[in-house]
Amino acid sequence: MDSKIKKKADTAYIGLDKEVENFRTPTKKPRGGKLTKAQKKRNRRLRRKRVKVEHTIRKCRLWRITKYIYRNKLRHIGQVWLIVCGLVNFSSS
């Protein structure tokens, strides 16, 4: 992976930020403790960006070709995803 690209993920990937450069995950609340205001603010910023990504992935999955088992040649799957993403972007604008 390119080290210049910033990567963001949800809480499923906590711990990976220690192994990968430029990787950000939300801060988990400590057991029996509370998050600081700065940590809450950072988590909120990450969450706002992440929800846009999740909604776009959902829009892509509404297309049948990405919703069900892919039965075409595997070498075409990247091209199919690019077409679906282009259609989703076109319909969103």
Short mmCIF file of N, CA, C and O in Angstrom, two decimals:
data_model
loop_
_atom_site.label_atom_id
_atom_site.label_comp_id
_atom_site.label_asym_id
_atom_site.label_seq_id
_atom_site.Cartn_x
_atom_site.Cartn_y
_atom_site.Cartn_z
N MET A 1 0.84 -1.19 0.00
CA MET A 1 0.00 0.00 0.00
C MET A 1 0.87 1.24 0.00
O MET A 1 1.94 1.25 0.58
N ASP A 2 0.37 2.27 -0.63
CA ASP A 2 1.10 3.53 -0.67
C ASP A 2 1.01 4.19 0.70
O ASP A 2 -0.06 4.35 1.27
N SER A 3 2.16 4.59 1.24
CA SER A 3 2.18 5.16 2.59
C SER A 3 1.65 6.58 2.62
O SER A 3 1.39 7.12 3.69
N LYS A 4 1.46 7.23 1.46
CA LYS A 4 0.96 8.60 1.43
C LYS A 4 -0.56 8.66 1.52
O LYS A 4 -1.13 9.68 1.85
N ILE A 5 -1.22 7.56 1.23
CA ILE A 5 -2.68 7.52 1.24
C ILE A 5 -3.17 7.36 2.67
O ILE A 5 -2.73 6.46 3.39
N LYS A 6 -4.10 8.22 3.09
CA LYS A 6 -4.68 8.11 4.42
C LYS A 6 -5.81 7.09 4.38
O LYS A 6 -6.65 7.13 3.50
N LYS A 7 -5.80 6.17 5.32
CA LYS A 7 -6.80 5.12 5.37
C LYS A 7 -7.62 5.26 6.65
O LYS A 7 -7.06 5.51 7.71
N LYS A 8 -8.93 5.13 6.52
CA LYS A 8 -9.82 5.23 7.68
C LYS A 8 -10.70 4.00 7.71
O LYS A 8 -11.09 3.48 6.69
N ALA A 9 -10.99 3.54 8.93
CA ALA A 9 -11.81 2.34 9.06
C ALA A 9 -12.66 2.44 10.31
O ALA A 9 -12.50 3.34 11.12
N ASP A 10 -13.56 1.47 10.46
CA ASP A 10 -14.42 1.46 11.64
C ASP A 10 -13.77 0.63 12.74
O ASP A 10 -12.62 0.20 12.64
N THR A 11 -14.51 0.38 13.81
CA THR A 11 -13.94 -0.27 14.99
C THR A 11 -13.56 -1.73 14.75
O THR A 11 -12.85 -2.30 15.57
N ALA A 12 -13.98 -2.31 13.66
CA ALA A 12 -13.59 -3.69 13.37
C ALA A 12 -12.10 -3.81 13.10
O ALA A 12 -11.52 -4.88 13.22
N TYR A 13 -11.46 -2.70 12.74
CA TYR A 13 -10.05 -2.71 12.37
C TYR A 13 -9.14 -2.09 13.42
O TYR A 13 -8.00 -1.76 13.13
N ILE A 14 -9.62 -1.94 14.64
CA ILE A 14 -8.79 -1.38 15.70
C ILE A 14 -7.61 -2.32 15.94
O ILE A 14 -7.77 -3.53 16.02
N GLY A 15 -6.44 -1.77 16.05
CA GLY A 15 -5.23 -2.55 16.22
C GLY A 15 -4.41 -2.59 14.95
O GLY A 15 -3.19 -2.71 15.00
N LEU A 16 -5.06 -2.47 13.81
CA LEU A 16 -4.35 -2.47 12.55
C LEU A 16 -3.58 -1.16 12.36
O LEU A 16 -2.60 -1.11 11.63
N ASP A 17 -4.02 -0.11 13.07
CA ASP A 17 -3.34 1.18 12.94
C ASP A 17 -1.91 1.12 13.48
O ASP A 17 -1.09 1.96 13.14
N LYS A 18 -1.60 0.14 14.29
CA LYS A 18 -0.23 -0.02 14.80
C LYS A 18 0.68 -0.67 13.76
O LYS A 18 1.89 -0.55 13.83
N GLU A 19 0.09 -1.37 12.79
CA GLU A 19 0.86 -2.08 11.78
C GLU A 19 0.93 -1.34 10.44
O GLU A 19 1.87 -1.54 9.69
N VAL A 20 -0.06 -0.51 10.14
CA VAL A 20 -0.15 0.15 8.85
C VAL A 20 0.01 1.66 9.04
O VAL A 20 -0.57 2.24 9.96
N GLU A 21 0.79 2.29 8.16
CA GLU A 21 0.99 3.74 8.24
C GLU A 21 -0.26 4.48 7.77
O GLU A 21 -1.01 4.00 6.93
N ASN A 22 -0.45 5.68 8.31
CA ASN A 22 -1.57 6.56 7.93
C ASN A 22 -2.92 5.87 8.03
O ASN A 22 -3.78 6.01 7.17
N PHE A 23 -3.13 5.10 9.07
CA PHE A 23 -4.37 4.35 9.26
C PHE A 23 -5.04 4.87 10.52
O PHE A 23 -4.43 4.92 11.57
N ARG A 24 -6.31 5.28 10.39
CA ARG A 24 -7.02 5.85 11.53
C ARG A 24 -8.27 5.05 11.83
O ARG A 24 -9.04 4.70 10.95
N THR A 25 -8.46 4.76 13.10
CA THR A 25 -9.67 4.09 13.57
C THR A 25 -10.23 4.89 14.74
O THR A 25 -9.51 5.65 15.38
N PRO A 26 -11.50 4.74 15.04
CA PRO A 26 -12.08 5.45 16.18
C PRO A 26 -11.45 5.00 17.49
O PRO A 26 -10.95 3.88 17.61
N THR A 27 -11.50 5.86 18.48
CA THR A 27 -11.00 5.53 19.80
C THR A 27 -12.11 4.83 20.58
O THR A 27 -13.23 5.32 20.64
N LYS A 28 -11.78 3.68 21.15
CA LYS A 28 -12.76 2.95 21.94
C LYS A 28 -12.82 3.51 23.35
O LYS A 28 -11.82 3.96 23.89
N LYS A 29 -13.99 3.47 23.93
CA LYS A 29 -14.16 3.89 25.31
C LYS A 29 -13.49 2.86 26.22
O LYS A 29 -13.72 1.66 26.08
N PRO A 30 -12.65 3.31 27.15
CA PRO A 30 -12.04 2.35 28.06
C PRO A 30 -13.08 1.75 29.00
O PRO A 30 -14.09 2.39 29.32
N ARG A 31 -12.84 0.53 29.42
CA ARG A 31 -13.78 -0.16 30.31
C ARG A 31 -13.92 0.63 31.61
O ARG A 31 -12.96 0.91 32.30
N GLY A 32 -15.12 1.01 31.92
CA GLY A 32 -15.40 1.75 33.15
C GLY A 32 -14.98 3.21 33.08
O GLY A 32 -15.03 3.91 34.08
N GLY A 33 -14.59 3.69 31.92
CA GLY A 33 -14.14 5.07 31.78
C GLY A 33 -14.97 5.85 30.79
O GLY A 33 -16.03 5.40 30.36
N LYS A 34 -14.47 7.02 30.43
CA LYS A 34 -15.16 7.87 29.46
C LYS A 34 -14.15 8.41 28.47
O LYS A 34 -12.96 8.51 28.77
N LEU A 35 -14.65 8.77 27.31
CA LEU A 35 -13.81 9.42 26.31
C LEU A 35 -13.73 10.91 26.59
O LEU A 35 -14.69 11.51 27.10
N THR A 36 -12.61 11.53 26.24
CA THR A 36 -12.47 12.97 26.39
C THR A 36 -13.27 13.65 25.28
O THR A 36 -13.67 13.01 24.30
N LYS A 37 -13.48 14.95 25.41
CA LYS A 37 -14.21 15.69 24.38
C LYS A 37 -13.47 15.66 23.05
O LYS A 37 -14.08 15.58 21.99
N ALA A 38 -12.15 15.72 23.11
CA ALA A 38 -11.35 15.67 21.87
C ALA A 38 -11.49 14.32 21.18
O ALA A 38 -11.61 14.25 19.95
N GLN A 39 -11.51 13.23 21.95
CA GLN A 39 -11.68 11.90 21.37
C GLN A 39 -13.07 11.74 20.77
O GLN A 39 -13.22 11.16 19.70
N LYS A 40 -14.07 12.27 21.45
CA LYS A 40 -15.43 12.20 20.92
C LYS A 40 -15.54 12.99 19.62
O LYS A 40 -16.19 12.55 18.66
N LYS A 41 -14.91 14.14 19.58
CA LYS A 41 -14.95 14.98 18.38
C LYS A 41 -14.26 14.28 17.21
O LYS A 41 -14.76 14.29 16.09
N ARG A 42 -13.12 13.65 17.49
CA ARG A 42 -12.38 12.91 16.45
C ARG A 42 -13.21 11.73 15.95
O ARG A 42 -13.31 11.49 14.74
N ASN A 43 -13.85 11.00 16.86
CA ASN A 43 -14.70 9.88 16.47
C ASN A 43 -15.87 10.34 15.62
O ASN A 43 -16.26 9.69 14.66
N ARG A 44 -16.43 11.48 15.97
CA ARG A 44 -17.56 12.03 15.22
C ARG A 44 -17.14 12.39 13.80
O ARG A 44 -17.86 12.13 12.83
N ARG A 45 -15.95 12.99 13.65
CA ARG A 45 -15.44 13.34 12.32
C ARG A 45 -15.24 12.08 11.47
O ARG A 45 -15.62 12.05 10.29
N LEU A 46 -14.65 11.06 12.06
CA LEU A 46 -14.46 9.81 11.34
C LEU A 46 -15.79 9.18 10.95
O LEU A 46 -15.97 8.67 9.84
N ARG A 47 -16.74 9.20 11.87
CA ARG A 47 -18.05 8.59 11.64
C ARG A 47 -18.80 9.30 10.51
O ARG A 47 -19.45 8.65 9.68
N ARG A 48 -18.70 10.62 10.45
CA ARG A 48 -19.40 11.37 9.40
C ARG A 48 -18.87 11.02 8.01
O ARG A 48 -19.63 10.94 7.05
N LYS A 49 -17.56 10.82 7.92
CA LYS A 49 -17.00 10.44 6.62
C LYS A 49 -17.33 8.99 6.30
O LYS A 49 -17.60 8.65 5.15
N ARG A 50 -17.30 8.14 7.30
CA ARG A 50 -17.53 6.72 7.09
C ARG A 50 -18.96 6.43 6.65
O ARG A 50 -19.20 5.56 5.82
N VAL A 51 -19.93 7.16 7.17
CA VAL A 51 -21.33 6.91 6.82
C VAL A 51 -21.57 7.20 5.34
O VAL A 51 -22.34 6.50 4.68
N LYS A 52 -20.89 8.19 4.78
CA LYS A 52 -21.02 8.47 3.34
C LYS A 52 -20.52 7.31 2.51
O LYS A 52 -21.13 6.93 1.51
N VAL A 53 -19.41 6.72 2.94
CA VAL A 53 -18.86 5.56 2.24
C VAL A 53 -19.82 4.38 2.33
O VAL A 53 -20.08 3.70 1.33
N GLU A 54 -20.35 4.12 3.51
CA GLU A 54 -21.27 3.00 3.70
C GLU A 54 -22.53 3.18 2.85
O GLU A 54 -23.04 2.21 2.28
N HIS A 55 -23.04 4.39 2.75
CA HIS A 55 -24.24 4.64 1.94
C HIS A 55 -23.94 4.42 0.46
O HIS A 55 -24.78 3.89 -0.27
N THR A 56 -22.75 4.81 0.01
CA THR A 56 -22.39 4.60 -1.39
C THR A 56 -22.24 3.12 -1.69
O THR A 56 -22.68 2.65 -2.75
N ILE A 57 -21.64 2.36 -0.77
CA ILE A 57 -21.52 0.92 -0.96
C ILE A 57 -22.91 0.30 -1.04
O ILE A 57 -23.17 -0.59 -1.87
N ARG A 58 -23.84 0.77 -0.21
CA ARG A 58 -25.20 0.26 -0.24
C ARG A 58 -25.86 0.53 -1.58
O ARG A 58 -26.53 -0.32 -2.15
N LYS A 59 -25.65 1.73 -2.12
CA LYS A 59 -26.23 2.07 -3.42
C LYS A 59 -25.68 1.16 -4.51
O LYS A 59 -26.41 0.76 -5.42
N CYS A 60 -24.40 0.83 -4.42
CA CYS A 60 -23.80 -0.09 -5.41
C CYS A 60 -24.40 -1.48 -5.28
O CYS A 60 -24.62 -2.16 -6.28
N ARG A 61 -24.68 -1.91 -4.07
CA ARG A 61 -25.21 -3.25 -3.86
C ARG A 61 -26.68 -3.37 -4.27
O ARG A 61 -27.20 -4.49 -4.36
N LEU A 62 -27.34 -2.26 -4.51
CA LEU A 62 -28.72 -2.33 -5.00
C LEU A 62 -28.79 -2.89 -6.41
O LEU A 62 -29.83 -3.39 -6.83
N TRP A 63 -27.69 -2.80 -7.15
CA TRP A 63 -27.64 -3.36 -8.49
C TRP A 63 -27.52 -4.87 -8.37
O TRP A 63 -26.70 -5.39 -7.65
N ARG A 64 -28.33 -5.60 -9.11
CA ARG A 64 -28.37 -7.06 -8.98
C ARG A 64 -27.01 -7.72 -9.25
O ARG A 64 -26.68 -8.72 -8.63
N ILE A 65 -26.25 -7.16 -10.16
CA ILE A 65 -24.99 -7.81 -10.53
C ILE A 65 -24.00 -7.81 -9.36
O ILE A 65 -23.13 -8.66 -9.28
N THR A 66 -24.13 -6.87 -8.45
CA THR A 66 -23.25 -6.85 -7.28
C THR A 66 -23.92 -7.42 -6.05
O THR A 66 -23.26 -7.64 -5.04
N LYS A 67 -25.21 -7.66 -6.13
CA LYS A 67 -25.96 -8.14 -4.98
C LYS A 67 -25.91 -9.65 -4.83
O LYS A 67 -25.84 -10.18 -3.73
N TYR A 68 -25.92 -10.34 -5.95
CA TYR A 68 -25.97 -11.79 -5.94
C TYR A 68 -24.61 -12.38 -6.30
O TYR A 68 -23.65 -11.67 -6.56
N ILE A 69 -24.54 -13.69 -6.38
CA ILE A 69 -23.30 -14.38 -6.74
C ILE A 69 -22.90 -13.98 -8.15
O ILE A 69 -23.71 -14.03 -9.08
N TYR A 70 -21.64 -13.59 -8.30
CA TYR A 70 -21.12 -13.19 -9.61
C TYR A 70 -20.83 -14.43 -10.43
O TYR A 70 -20.02 -15.26 -10.05
N ARG A 71 -21.49 -14.59 -11.57
CA ARG A 71 -21.37 -15.81 -12.37
C ARG A 71 -20.67 -15.56 -13.70
O ARG A 71 -20.71 -16.40 -14.59
N ASN A 72 -20.03 -14.44 -13.84
CA ASN A 72 -19.33 -14.14 -15.07
C ASN A 72 -17.85 -14.45 -14.89
O ASN A 72 -17.43 -14.94 -13.84
N LYS A 73 -17.02 -14.14 -15.88
CA LYS A 73 -15.58 -14.37 -15.78
C LYS A 73 -14.99 -13.42 -14.75
O LYS A 73 -15.32 -12.24 -14.71
N LEU A 74 -14.11 -13.95 -13.91
CA LEU A 74 -13.54 -13.13 -12.83
C LEU A 74 -12.71 -11.97 -13.35
O LEU A 74 -12.57 -10.96 -12.67
N ARG A 75 -12.16 -12.10 -14.54
CA ARG A 75 -11.34 -11.00 -15.05
C ARG A 75 -12.19 -9.76 -15.39
O ARG A 75 -11.66 -8.68 -15.59
N HIS A 76 -13.51 -9.94 -15.45
CA HIS A 76 -14.41 -8.82 -15.76
C HIS A 76 -14.98 -8.14 -14.52
O HIS A 76 -15.65 -7.12 -14.64
N ILE A 77 -14.74 -8.67 -13.34
CA ILE A 77 -15.41 -8.16 -12.15
C ILE A 77 -15.01 -6.72 -11.84
O ILE A 77 -15.83 -5.90 -11.43
N GLY A 78 -13.75 -6.38 -12.06
CA GLY A 78 -13.31 -5.00 -11.83
C GLY A 78 -14.01 -4.02 -12.76
O GLY A 78 -14.44 -2.94 -12.36
N GLN A 79 -14.15 -4.42 -14.01
CA GLN A 79 -14.82 -3.59 -14.99
C GLN A 79 -16.31 -3.43 -14.64
O GLN A 79 -16.87 -2.34 -14.76
N VAL A 80 -16.93 -4.49 -14.18
CA VAL A 80 -18.34 -4.43 -13.79
C VAL A 80 -18.52 -3.46 -12.62
O VAL A 80 -19.43 -2.63 -12.62
N TRP A 81 -17.64 -3.56 -11.62
CA TRP A 81 -17.74 -2.65 -10.48
C TRP A 81 -17.53 -1.20 -10.90
O TRP A 81 -18.21 -0.30 -10.40
N LEU A 82 -16.61 -0.95 -11.83
CA LEU A 82 -16.41 0.42 -12.31
C LEU A 82 -17.65 0.95 -13.01
O LEU A 82 -18.02 2.11 -12.84
N ILE A 83 -18.31 0.12 -13.78
CA ILE A 83 -19.54 0.52 -14.46
C ILE A 83 -20.64 0.83 -13.46
O ILE A 83 -21.32 1.86 -13.54
N VAL A 84 -20.81 -0.05 -12.47
CA VAL A 84 -21.85 0.17 -11.46
C VAL A 84 -21.56 1.42 -10.66
O VAL A 84 -22.45 2.25 -10.42
N CYS A 85 -20.30 1.62 -10.27
CA CYS A 85 -19.94 2.83 -9.51
C CYS A 85 -20.17 4.08 -10.33
O CYS A 85 -20.62 5.11 -9.83
N GLY A 86 -19.87 4.00 -11.63
CA GLY A 86 -20.13 5.15 -12.51
C GLY A 86 -21.61 5.46 -12.61
O GLY A 86 -22.01 6.63 -12.56
N LEU A 87 -22.43 4.43 -12.70
CA LEU A 87 -23.88 4.64 -12.74
C LEU A 87 -24.41 5.22 -11.43
O LEU A 87 -25.28 6.09 -11.43
N VAL A 88 -23.87 4.74 -10.31
CA VAL A 88 -24.29 5.25 -9.01
C VAL A 88 -23.89 6.72 -8.89
O VAL A 88 -24.69 7.55 -8.45
N ASN A 89 -22.67 7.06 -9.29
CA ASN A 89 -22.23 8.45 -9.24
C ASN A 89 -23.06 9.33 -10.16
O ASN A 89 -23.39 10.46 -9.84
N PHE A 90 -23.39 8.80 -11.34
CA PHE A 90 -24.19 9.56 -12.30
C PHE A 90 -25.59 9.83 -11.76
O PHE A 90 -26.11 10.93 -11.89
N SER A 91 -26.18 8.83 -11.11
CA SER A 91 -27.54 9.01 -10.61
C SER A 91 -27.58 9.88 -9.36
O SER A 91 -28.61 10.47 -9.04
N SER A 92 -26.45 9.96 -8.63
CA SER A 92 -26.41 10.78 -7.41
C SER A 92 -26.24 12.26 -7.71
O SER A 92 -26.61 13.10 -6.92
N SER A 93 -25.65 12.56 -8.87
CA SER A 93 -25.39 13.98 -9.18
C SER A 93 -26.52 14.66 -9.88
O SER A 93 -27.56 14.20 -10.10
#
